[in-house]
CSV table of C-alpha atoms and ligand atoms in Angstrom, one decimal:
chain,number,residue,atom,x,y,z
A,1,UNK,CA,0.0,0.0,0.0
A,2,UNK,CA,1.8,2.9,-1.3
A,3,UNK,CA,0.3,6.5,-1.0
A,4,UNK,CA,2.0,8.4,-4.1
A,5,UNK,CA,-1.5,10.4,-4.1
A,6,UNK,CA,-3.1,9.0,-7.2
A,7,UNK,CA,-3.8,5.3,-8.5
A,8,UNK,CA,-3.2,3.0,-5.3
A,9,UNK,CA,-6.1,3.3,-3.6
A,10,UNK,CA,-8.5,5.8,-5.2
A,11,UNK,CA,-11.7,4.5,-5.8
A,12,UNK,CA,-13.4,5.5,-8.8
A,13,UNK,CA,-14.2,2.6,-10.5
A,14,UNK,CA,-17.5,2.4,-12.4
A,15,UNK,CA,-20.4,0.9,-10.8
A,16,UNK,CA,-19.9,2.3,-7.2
A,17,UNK,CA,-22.9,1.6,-4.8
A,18,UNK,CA,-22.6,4.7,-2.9
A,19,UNK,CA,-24.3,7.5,-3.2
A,20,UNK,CA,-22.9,10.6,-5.0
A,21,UNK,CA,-20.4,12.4,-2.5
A,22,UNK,CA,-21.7,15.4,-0.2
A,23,UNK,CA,-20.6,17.0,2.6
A,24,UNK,CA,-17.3,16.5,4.3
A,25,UNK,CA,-14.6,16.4,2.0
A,26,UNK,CA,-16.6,18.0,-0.8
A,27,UNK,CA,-18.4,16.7,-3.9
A,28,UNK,CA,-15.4,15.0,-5.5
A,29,UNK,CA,-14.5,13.2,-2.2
A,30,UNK,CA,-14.4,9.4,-3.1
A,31,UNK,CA,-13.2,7.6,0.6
A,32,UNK,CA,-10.5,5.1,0.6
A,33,UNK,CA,-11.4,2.4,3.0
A,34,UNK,CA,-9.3,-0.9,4.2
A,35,UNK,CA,-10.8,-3.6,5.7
A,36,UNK,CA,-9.5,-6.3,7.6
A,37,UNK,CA,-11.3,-9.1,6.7
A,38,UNK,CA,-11.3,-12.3,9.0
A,39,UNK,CA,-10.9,-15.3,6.9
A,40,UNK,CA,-13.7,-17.6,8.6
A,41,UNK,CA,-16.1,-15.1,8.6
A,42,UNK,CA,-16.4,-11.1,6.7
A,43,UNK,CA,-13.8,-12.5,4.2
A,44,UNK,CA,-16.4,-15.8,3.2
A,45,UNK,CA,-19.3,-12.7,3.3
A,46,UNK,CA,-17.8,-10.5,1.1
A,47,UNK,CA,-17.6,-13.7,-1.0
A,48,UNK,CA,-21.3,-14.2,-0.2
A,49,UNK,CA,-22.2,-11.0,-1.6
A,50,UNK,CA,-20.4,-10.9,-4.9
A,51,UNK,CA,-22.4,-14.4,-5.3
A,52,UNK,CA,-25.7,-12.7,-4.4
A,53,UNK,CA,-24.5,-10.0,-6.1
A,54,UNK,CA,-25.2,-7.5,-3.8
A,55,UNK,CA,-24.1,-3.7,-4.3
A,56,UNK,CA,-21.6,-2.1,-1.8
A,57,UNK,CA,-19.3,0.5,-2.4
A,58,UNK,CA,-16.2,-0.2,-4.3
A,59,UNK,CA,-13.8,2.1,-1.8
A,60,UNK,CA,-13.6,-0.5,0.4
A,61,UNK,CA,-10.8,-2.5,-0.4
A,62,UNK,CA,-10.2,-5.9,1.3
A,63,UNK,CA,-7.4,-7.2,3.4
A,64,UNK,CA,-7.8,-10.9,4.9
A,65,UNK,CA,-6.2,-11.8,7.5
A,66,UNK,CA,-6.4,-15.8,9.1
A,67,UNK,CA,-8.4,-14.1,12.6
A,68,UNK,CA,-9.7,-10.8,13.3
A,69,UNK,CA,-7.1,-11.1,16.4
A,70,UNK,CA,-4.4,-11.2,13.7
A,71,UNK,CA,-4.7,-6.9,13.0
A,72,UNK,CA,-2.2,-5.5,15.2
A,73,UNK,CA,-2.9,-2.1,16.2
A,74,UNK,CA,0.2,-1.1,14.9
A,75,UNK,CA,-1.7,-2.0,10.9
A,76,UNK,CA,-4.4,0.3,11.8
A,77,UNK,CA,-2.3,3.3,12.0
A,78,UNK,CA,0.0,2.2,9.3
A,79,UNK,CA,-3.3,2.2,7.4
A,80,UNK,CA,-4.3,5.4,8.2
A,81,UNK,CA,-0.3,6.7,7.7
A,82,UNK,CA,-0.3,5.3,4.0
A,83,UNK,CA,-3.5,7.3,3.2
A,84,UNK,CA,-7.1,5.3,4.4
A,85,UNK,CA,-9.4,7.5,5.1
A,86,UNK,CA,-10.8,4.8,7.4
A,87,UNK,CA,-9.8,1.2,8.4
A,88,UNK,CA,-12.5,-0.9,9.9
A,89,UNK,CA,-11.6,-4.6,11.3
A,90,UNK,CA,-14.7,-7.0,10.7
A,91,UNK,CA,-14.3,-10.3,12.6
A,92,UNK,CA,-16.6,-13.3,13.5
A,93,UNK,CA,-19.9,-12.4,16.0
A,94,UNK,CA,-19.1,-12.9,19.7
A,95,UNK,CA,-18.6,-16.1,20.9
A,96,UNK,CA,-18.2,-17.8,17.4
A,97,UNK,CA,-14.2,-16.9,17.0
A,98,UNK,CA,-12.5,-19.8,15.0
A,99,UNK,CA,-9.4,-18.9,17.5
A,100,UNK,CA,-12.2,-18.9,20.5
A,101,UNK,CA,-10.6,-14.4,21.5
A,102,UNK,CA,-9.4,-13.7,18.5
A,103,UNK,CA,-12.6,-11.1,18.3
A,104,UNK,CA,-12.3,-10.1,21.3
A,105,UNK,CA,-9.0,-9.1,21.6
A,106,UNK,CA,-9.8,-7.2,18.4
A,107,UNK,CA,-12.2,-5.2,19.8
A,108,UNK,CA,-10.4,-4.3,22.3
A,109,UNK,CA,-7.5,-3.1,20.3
A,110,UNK,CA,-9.7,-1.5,18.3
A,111,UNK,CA,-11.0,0.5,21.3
A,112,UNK,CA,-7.6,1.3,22.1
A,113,UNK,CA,-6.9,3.0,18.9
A,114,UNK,CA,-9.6,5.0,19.1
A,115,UNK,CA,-8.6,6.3,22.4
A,116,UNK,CA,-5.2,6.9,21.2
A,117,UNK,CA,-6.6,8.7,18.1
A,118,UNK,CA,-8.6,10.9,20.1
A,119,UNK,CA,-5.4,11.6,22.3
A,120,UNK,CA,-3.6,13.2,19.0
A,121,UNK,CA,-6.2,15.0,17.5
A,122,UNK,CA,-7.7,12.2,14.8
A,123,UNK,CA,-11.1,11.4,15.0
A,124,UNK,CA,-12.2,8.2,16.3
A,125,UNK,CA,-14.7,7.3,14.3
A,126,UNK,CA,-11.8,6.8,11.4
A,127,UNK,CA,-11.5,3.3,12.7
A,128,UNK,CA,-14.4,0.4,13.9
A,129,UNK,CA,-14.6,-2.7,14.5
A,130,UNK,CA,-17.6,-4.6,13.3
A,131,UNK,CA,-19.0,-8.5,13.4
A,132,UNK,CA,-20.2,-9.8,10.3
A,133,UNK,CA,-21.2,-13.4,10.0
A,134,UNK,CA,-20.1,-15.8,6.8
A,135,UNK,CA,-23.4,-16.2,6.0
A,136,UNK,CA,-24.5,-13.1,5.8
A,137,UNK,CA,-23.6,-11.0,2.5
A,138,UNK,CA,-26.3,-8.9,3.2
A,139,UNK,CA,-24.5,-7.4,6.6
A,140,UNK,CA,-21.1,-7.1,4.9
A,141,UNK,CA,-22.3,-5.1,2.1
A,142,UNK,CA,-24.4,-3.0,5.0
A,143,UNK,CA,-21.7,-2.3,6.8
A,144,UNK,CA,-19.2,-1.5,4.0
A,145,UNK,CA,-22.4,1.2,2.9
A,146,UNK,CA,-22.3,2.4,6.6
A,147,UNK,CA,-19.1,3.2,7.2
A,148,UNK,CA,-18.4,4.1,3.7
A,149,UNK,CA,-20.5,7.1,4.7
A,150,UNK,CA,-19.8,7.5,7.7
A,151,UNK,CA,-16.1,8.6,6.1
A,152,UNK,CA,-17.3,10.7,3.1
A,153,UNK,CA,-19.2,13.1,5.9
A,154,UNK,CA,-15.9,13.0,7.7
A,155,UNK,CA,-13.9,13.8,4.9
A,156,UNK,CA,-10.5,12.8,3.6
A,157,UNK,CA,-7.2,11.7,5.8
A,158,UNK,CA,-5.3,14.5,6.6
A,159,UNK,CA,-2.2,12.3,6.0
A,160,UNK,CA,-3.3,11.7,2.0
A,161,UNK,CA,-0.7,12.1,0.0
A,162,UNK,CA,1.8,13.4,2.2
A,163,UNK,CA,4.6,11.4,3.0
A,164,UNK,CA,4.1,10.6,6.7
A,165,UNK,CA,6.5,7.7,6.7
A,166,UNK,CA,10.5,8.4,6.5
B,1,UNK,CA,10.5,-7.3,36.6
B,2,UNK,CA,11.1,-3.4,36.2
B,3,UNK,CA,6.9,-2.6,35.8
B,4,UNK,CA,6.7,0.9,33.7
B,5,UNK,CA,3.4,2.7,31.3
B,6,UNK,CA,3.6,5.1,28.6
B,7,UNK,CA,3.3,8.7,29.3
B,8,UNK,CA,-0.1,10.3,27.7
B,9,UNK,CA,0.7,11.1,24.3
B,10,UNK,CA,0.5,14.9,24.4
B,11,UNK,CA,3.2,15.2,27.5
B,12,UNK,CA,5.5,12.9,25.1
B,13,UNK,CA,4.7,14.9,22.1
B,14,UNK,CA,5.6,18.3,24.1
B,15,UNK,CA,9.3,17.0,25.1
B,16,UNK,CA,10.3,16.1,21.1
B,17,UNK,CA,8.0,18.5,18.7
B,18,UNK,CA,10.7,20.6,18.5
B,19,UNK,CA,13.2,18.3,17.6
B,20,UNK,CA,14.0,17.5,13.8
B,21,UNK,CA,14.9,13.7,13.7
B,22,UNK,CA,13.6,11.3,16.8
B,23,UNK,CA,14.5,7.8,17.1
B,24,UNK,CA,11.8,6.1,19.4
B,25,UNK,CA,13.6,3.5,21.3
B,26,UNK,CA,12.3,0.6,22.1
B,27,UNK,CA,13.8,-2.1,25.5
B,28,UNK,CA,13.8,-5.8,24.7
B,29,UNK,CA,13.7,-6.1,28.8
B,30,UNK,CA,11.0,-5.5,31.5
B,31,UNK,CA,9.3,-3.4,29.4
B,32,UNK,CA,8.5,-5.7,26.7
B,33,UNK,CA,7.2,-8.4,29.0
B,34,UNK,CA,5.2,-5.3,30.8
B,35,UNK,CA,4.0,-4.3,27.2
B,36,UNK,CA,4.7,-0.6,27.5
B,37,UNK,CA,8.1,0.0,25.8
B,38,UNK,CA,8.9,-3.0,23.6
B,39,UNK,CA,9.5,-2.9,19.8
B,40,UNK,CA,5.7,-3.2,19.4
B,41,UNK,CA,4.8,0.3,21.8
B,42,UNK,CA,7.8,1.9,20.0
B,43,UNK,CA,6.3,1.2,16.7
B,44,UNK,CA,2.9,2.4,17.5
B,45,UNK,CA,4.2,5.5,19.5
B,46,UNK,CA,6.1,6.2,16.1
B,47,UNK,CA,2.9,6.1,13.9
B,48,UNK,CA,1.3,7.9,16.3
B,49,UNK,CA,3.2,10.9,16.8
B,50,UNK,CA,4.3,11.0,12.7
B,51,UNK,CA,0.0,11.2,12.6
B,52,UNK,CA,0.2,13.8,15.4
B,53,UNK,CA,2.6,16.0,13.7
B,54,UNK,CA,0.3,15.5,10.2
B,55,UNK,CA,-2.5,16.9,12.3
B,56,UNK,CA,-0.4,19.9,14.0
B,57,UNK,CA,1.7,21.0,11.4
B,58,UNK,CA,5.7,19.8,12.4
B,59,UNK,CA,8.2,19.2,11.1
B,60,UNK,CA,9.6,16.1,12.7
B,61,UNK,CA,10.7,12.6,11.9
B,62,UNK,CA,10.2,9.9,13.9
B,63,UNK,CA,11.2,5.7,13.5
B,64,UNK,CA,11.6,3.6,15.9
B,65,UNK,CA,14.0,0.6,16.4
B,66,UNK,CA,14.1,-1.8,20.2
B,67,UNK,CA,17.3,-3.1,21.2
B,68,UNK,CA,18.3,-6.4,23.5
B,69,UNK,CA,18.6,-3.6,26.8
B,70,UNK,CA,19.0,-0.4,27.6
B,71,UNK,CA,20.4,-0.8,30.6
B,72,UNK,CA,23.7,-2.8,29.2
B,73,UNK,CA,26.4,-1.1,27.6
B,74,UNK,CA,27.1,-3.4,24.6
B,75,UNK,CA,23.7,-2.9,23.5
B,76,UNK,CA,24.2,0.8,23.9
B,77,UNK,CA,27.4,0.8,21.6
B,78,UNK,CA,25.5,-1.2,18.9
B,79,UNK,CA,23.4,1.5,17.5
B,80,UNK,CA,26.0,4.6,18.7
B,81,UNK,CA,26.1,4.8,14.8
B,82,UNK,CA,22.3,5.0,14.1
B,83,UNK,CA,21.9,8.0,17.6
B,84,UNK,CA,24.4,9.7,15.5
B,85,UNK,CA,21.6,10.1,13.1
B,86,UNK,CA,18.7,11.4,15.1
B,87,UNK,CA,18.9,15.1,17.3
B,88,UNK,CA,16.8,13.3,20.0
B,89,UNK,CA,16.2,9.9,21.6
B,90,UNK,CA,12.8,8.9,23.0
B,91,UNK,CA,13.5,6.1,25.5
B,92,UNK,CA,10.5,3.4,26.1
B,93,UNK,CA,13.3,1.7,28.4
B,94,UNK,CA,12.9,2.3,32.2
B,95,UNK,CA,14.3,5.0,34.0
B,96,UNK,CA,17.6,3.1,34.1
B,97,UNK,CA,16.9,2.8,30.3
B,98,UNK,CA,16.9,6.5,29.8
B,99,UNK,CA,19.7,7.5,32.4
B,100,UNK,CA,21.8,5.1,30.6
B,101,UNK,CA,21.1,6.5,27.1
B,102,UNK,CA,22.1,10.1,28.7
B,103,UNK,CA,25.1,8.8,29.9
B,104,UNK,CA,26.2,7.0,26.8
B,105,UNK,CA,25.4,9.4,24.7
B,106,UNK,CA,26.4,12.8,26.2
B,107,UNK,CA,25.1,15.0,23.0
B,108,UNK,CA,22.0,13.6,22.0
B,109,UNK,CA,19.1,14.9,24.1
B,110,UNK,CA,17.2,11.6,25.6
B,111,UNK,CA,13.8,12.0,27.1
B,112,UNK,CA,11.7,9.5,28.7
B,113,UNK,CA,8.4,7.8,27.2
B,114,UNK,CA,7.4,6.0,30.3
B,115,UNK,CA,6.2,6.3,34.2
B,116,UNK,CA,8.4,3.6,35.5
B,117,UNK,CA,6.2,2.5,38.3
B,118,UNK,CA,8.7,-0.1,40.2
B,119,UNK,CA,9.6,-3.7,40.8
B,120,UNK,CA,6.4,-6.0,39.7
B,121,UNK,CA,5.1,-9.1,38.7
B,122,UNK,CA,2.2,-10.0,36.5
B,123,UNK,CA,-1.5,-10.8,38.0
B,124,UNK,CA,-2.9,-11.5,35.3
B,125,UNK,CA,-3.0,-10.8,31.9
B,126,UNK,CA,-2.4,-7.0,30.7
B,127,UNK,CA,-2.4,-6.4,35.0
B,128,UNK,CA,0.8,-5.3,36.7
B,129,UNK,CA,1.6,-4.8,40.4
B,130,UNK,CA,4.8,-4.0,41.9
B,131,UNK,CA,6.1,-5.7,45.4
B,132,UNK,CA,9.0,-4.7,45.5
B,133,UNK,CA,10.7,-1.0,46.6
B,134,UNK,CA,14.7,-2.6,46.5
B,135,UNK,CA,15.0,-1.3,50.8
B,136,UNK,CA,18.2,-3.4,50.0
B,137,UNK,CA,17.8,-5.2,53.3
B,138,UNK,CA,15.3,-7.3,52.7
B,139,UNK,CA,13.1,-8.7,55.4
B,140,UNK,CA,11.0,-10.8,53.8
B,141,UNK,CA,12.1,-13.8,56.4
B,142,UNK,CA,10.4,-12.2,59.1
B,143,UNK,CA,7.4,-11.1,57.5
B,144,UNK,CA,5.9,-14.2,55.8
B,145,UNK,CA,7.2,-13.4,52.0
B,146,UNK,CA,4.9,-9.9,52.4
B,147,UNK,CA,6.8,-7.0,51.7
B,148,UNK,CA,5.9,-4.3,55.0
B,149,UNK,CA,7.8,-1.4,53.1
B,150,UNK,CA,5.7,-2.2,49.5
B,151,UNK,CA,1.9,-3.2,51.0
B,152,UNK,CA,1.6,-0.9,54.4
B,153,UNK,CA,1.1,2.2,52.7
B,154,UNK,CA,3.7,3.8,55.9
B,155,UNK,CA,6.2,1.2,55.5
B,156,UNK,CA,5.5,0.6,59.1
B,157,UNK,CA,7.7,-3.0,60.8
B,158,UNK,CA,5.5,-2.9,63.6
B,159,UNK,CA,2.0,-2.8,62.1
B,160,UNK,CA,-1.0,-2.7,61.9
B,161,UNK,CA,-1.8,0.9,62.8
B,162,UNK,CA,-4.7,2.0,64.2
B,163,UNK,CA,-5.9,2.7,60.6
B,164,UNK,CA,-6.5,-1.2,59.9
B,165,UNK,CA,-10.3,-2.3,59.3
B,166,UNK,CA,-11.4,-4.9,58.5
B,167,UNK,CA,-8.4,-6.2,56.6
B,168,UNK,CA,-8.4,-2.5,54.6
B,169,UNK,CA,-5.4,0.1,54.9
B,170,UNK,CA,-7.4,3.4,55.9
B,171,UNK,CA,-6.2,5.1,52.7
B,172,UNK,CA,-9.0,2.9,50.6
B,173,UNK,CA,-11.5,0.8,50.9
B,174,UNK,CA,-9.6,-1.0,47.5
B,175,UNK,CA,-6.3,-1.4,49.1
B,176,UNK,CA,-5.7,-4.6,51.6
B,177,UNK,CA,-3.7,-3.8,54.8
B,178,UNK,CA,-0.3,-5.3,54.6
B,179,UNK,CA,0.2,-5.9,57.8
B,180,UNK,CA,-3.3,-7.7,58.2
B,181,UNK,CA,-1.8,-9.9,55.2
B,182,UNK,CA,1.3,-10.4,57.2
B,183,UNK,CA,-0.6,-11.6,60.6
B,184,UNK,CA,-3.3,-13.9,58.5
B,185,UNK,CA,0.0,-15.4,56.4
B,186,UNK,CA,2.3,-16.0,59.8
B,187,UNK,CA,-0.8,-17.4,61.8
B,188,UNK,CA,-1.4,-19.5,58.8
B,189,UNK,CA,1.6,-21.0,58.9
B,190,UNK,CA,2.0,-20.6,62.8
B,191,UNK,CA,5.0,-18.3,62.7
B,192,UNK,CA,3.2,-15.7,65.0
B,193,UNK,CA,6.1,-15.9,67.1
B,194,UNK,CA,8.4,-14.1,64.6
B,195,UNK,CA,6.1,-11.1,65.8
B,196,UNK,CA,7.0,-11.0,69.4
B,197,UNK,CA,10.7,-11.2,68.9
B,198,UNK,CA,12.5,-7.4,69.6
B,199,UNK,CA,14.3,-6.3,66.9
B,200,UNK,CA,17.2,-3.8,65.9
B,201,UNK,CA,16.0,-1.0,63.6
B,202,UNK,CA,16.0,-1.8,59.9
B,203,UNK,CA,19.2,-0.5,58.2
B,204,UNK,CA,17.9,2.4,56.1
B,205,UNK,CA,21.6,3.5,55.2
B,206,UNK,CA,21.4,0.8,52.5
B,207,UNK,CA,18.1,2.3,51.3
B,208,UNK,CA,18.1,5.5,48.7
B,209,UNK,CA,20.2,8.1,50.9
B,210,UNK,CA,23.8,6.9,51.0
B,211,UNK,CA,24.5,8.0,47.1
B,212,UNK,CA,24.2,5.6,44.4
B,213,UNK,CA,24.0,2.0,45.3
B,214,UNK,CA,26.2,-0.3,43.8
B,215,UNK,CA,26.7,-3.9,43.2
B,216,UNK,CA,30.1,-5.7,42.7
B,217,UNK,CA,30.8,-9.1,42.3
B,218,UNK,CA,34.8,-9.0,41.7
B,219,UNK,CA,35.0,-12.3,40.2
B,220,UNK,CA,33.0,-11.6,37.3
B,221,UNK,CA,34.8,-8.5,36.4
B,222,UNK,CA,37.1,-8.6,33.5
C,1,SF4,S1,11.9,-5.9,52.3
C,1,SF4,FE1,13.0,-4.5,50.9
C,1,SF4,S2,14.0,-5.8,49.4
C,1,SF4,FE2,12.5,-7.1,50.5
C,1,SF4,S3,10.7,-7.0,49.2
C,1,SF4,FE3,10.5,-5.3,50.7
C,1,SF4,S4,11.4,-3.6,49.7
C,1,SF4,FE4,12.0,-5.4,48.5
C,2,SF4,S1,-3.7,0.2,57.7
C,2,SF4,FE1,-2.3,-1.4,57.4
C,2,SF4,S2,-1.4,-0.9,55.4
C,2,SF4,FE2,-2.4,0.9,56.0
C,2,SF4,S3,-0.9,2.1,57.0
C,2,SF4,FE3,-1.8,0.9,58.7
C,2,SF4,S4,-0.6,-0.9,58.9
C,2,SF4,FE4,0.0,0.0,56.9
């Protein structure tokens, strides 16, 4: 994930499902989104909702990762360093972890970034953690809609395309 | 172990946002195990402040790097060439950590990430509690393994006080009374008659007052 400022991760591909760009970063604003997709469960529902063939927004771009208790905090900044708007982790619902705490512990790290963001000035909200079932495409695409606009009224990454990292 | 957490960001940021280059160092010691200073903490402290700066407008690099110790001097002279680099040092060793750095390093400005809180062991995990204050004349023979001069919140060697309820030290209601732990532990074991012997004062001078304290064993010297 490279942030030169143009092709990497801008999202204007044809056939978006979001709806056109408003406040926030201005009418041109197109979020860039990473997710951290849990193998055994948002990863298989993503899946499940290209089969379906269910609209969500194409800014969200997909990382998976073997548990949701895999994403070190430390990728969530990176993330947000290199030029996400937002970075959301989606793991298994409670209690059905393939790894048993593997969402759990992600939640909480989650929480912890957000405390930390809030500690240097970044909003919050840039980062979520959300539990999305393998079976249910329908959820993934909702919450990749969601938060999708819950960044475009944020507006962009103050970091985009500056070159945070030395 | 040494038991240590990371300042709040802002105070940290304050002591280097001047600075042009920063190396945030990470400790491979205590303060990995205590998960407040260890390659991982100095990673994320990194990203962090390079985000911070975004935000705030400055002009300063960060990266961050852990080594083996802080607190040994062959670690210290390992990355003399890579300090050379940076105008500043942020420590996420320990006190000793930091001091060490200074010392080593007489014209790079150090300054500390952490709180070092003290000597501690683990209760569970992500909980830390120290039990140790290093008196350096340890009594711990006399008082059933419970430290008097970590848990009585007076460092009192003939407790309880007259503070003592119901097992709780009069400062809180959440913390236990050490001596109460000491008579329940020494009754338990039916030791009470280490309580009724008269004893000398403890030796303070080996404490924190007598200049630095310092430990030689001459046959391991070189
Ligand atoms: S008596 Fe002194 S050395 Fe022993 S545990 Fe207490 S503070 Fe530490
Ligand atoms: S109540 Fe117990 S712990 Fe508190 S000061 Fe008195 S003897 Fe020490």
């Amino acid at each position: 994930m490279v942030d030169d400022g143009t092709e990497a991760m801008t999202a204007e591909r044809p056939g978006g499902g979001g709806p056109a760009a408003t406040a926030g970063g201005g009418p041109s604003f197109e979020p860039r989104i990473v997710a951290f997709c849990c193998y055994y469960c948002a990863y298989s529902a993503a899946d499940l909702a290209g089969s379906m063939r269910l609209q969500y927004p194409p800014n969200v771009r997909l990382i998976e990762v073997p548990c949701s208790g895999r994403v070190d905090p430390a990728l969530l900044l990176r993330a947000l360093e290199e030029g996400a708007d937002g970075v959301y982790v989606a793991g298994c619902m409670e209690g059905d972890c393939h790894f048993q705490q593997g969402n759990f512990r992600a939640k909480r790290r989650v929480g912890a970034i957000k405390k930390l963001l809030s500690q240097i000035g970044w909003e919050p909200e840039r980062v979520e953690m959300y539990n999305v079932p393998a079976s249910d495409g329908a959820r993934f695409a909702q919450v990749a809609r969601e938060f999708t606009e819950r960044i475009r009224q944020m507006g962009p990454n103050p970091a985009r395309g500056k070159k945070v990292r030395s | 172990m040494i038991i240590a957490e990371q300042k709040p960001i802002p105070e940290i940021a304050a002591q280097v946002r001047q600075c042009r280059k920063v190396l945030v160092l990470g400790c491979g010691g205590c303060v990995t195990v205590c998960q407040a200073g260890g390659e991982k903490e100095a990673e994320i402290l990194a990203s962090a402040l390079r985000l911070m700066g975004v935000r705030e407008g400055w002009d300063t690099a960060f990266d961050s790097m852990a080594i083996t110790r802080q607190c040994d001097p062959e670690y210290l002279d390992g990355i003399a060439r890579k300090v050379a680099e940076y105008d500043c040092v942020l420590s996420l060793g320990c006190g000793v950590g930091v001091n060490f750095l200074a010392e080593r390093f007489p014209r790079t400005w150090v300054v500390p990430g952490l709180n070092t809180k003290g000597a501690g062991a683990t209760l569970e995990a992500g909980v830390w509690e120290e039990r140790c204050l290093a008196c350096g004349d340890c009594i711990l023979h006399l008082t059933g393994g419970i430290c008097p001069i970590v848990r009585c919140s007076k460092s009192l060697l003939n407790g309880p006080c007259g503070g003592s309820q119901g097992g709780k030290c009069e400062i809180s209601p959440d913390v236990a009374c050490g001596w109460q732990l000491i008579y329940d532990r020494l009754k338990q074991l039916d030791r009470l008659d280490l309580l009724l012997e008269v004893r000398e004062p403890k030796d303070w001078s080996r404490t924190h007052d007598g200049g630095l304290r310092r430990v030689v064993k001459e046959e391991a010297r070189l």
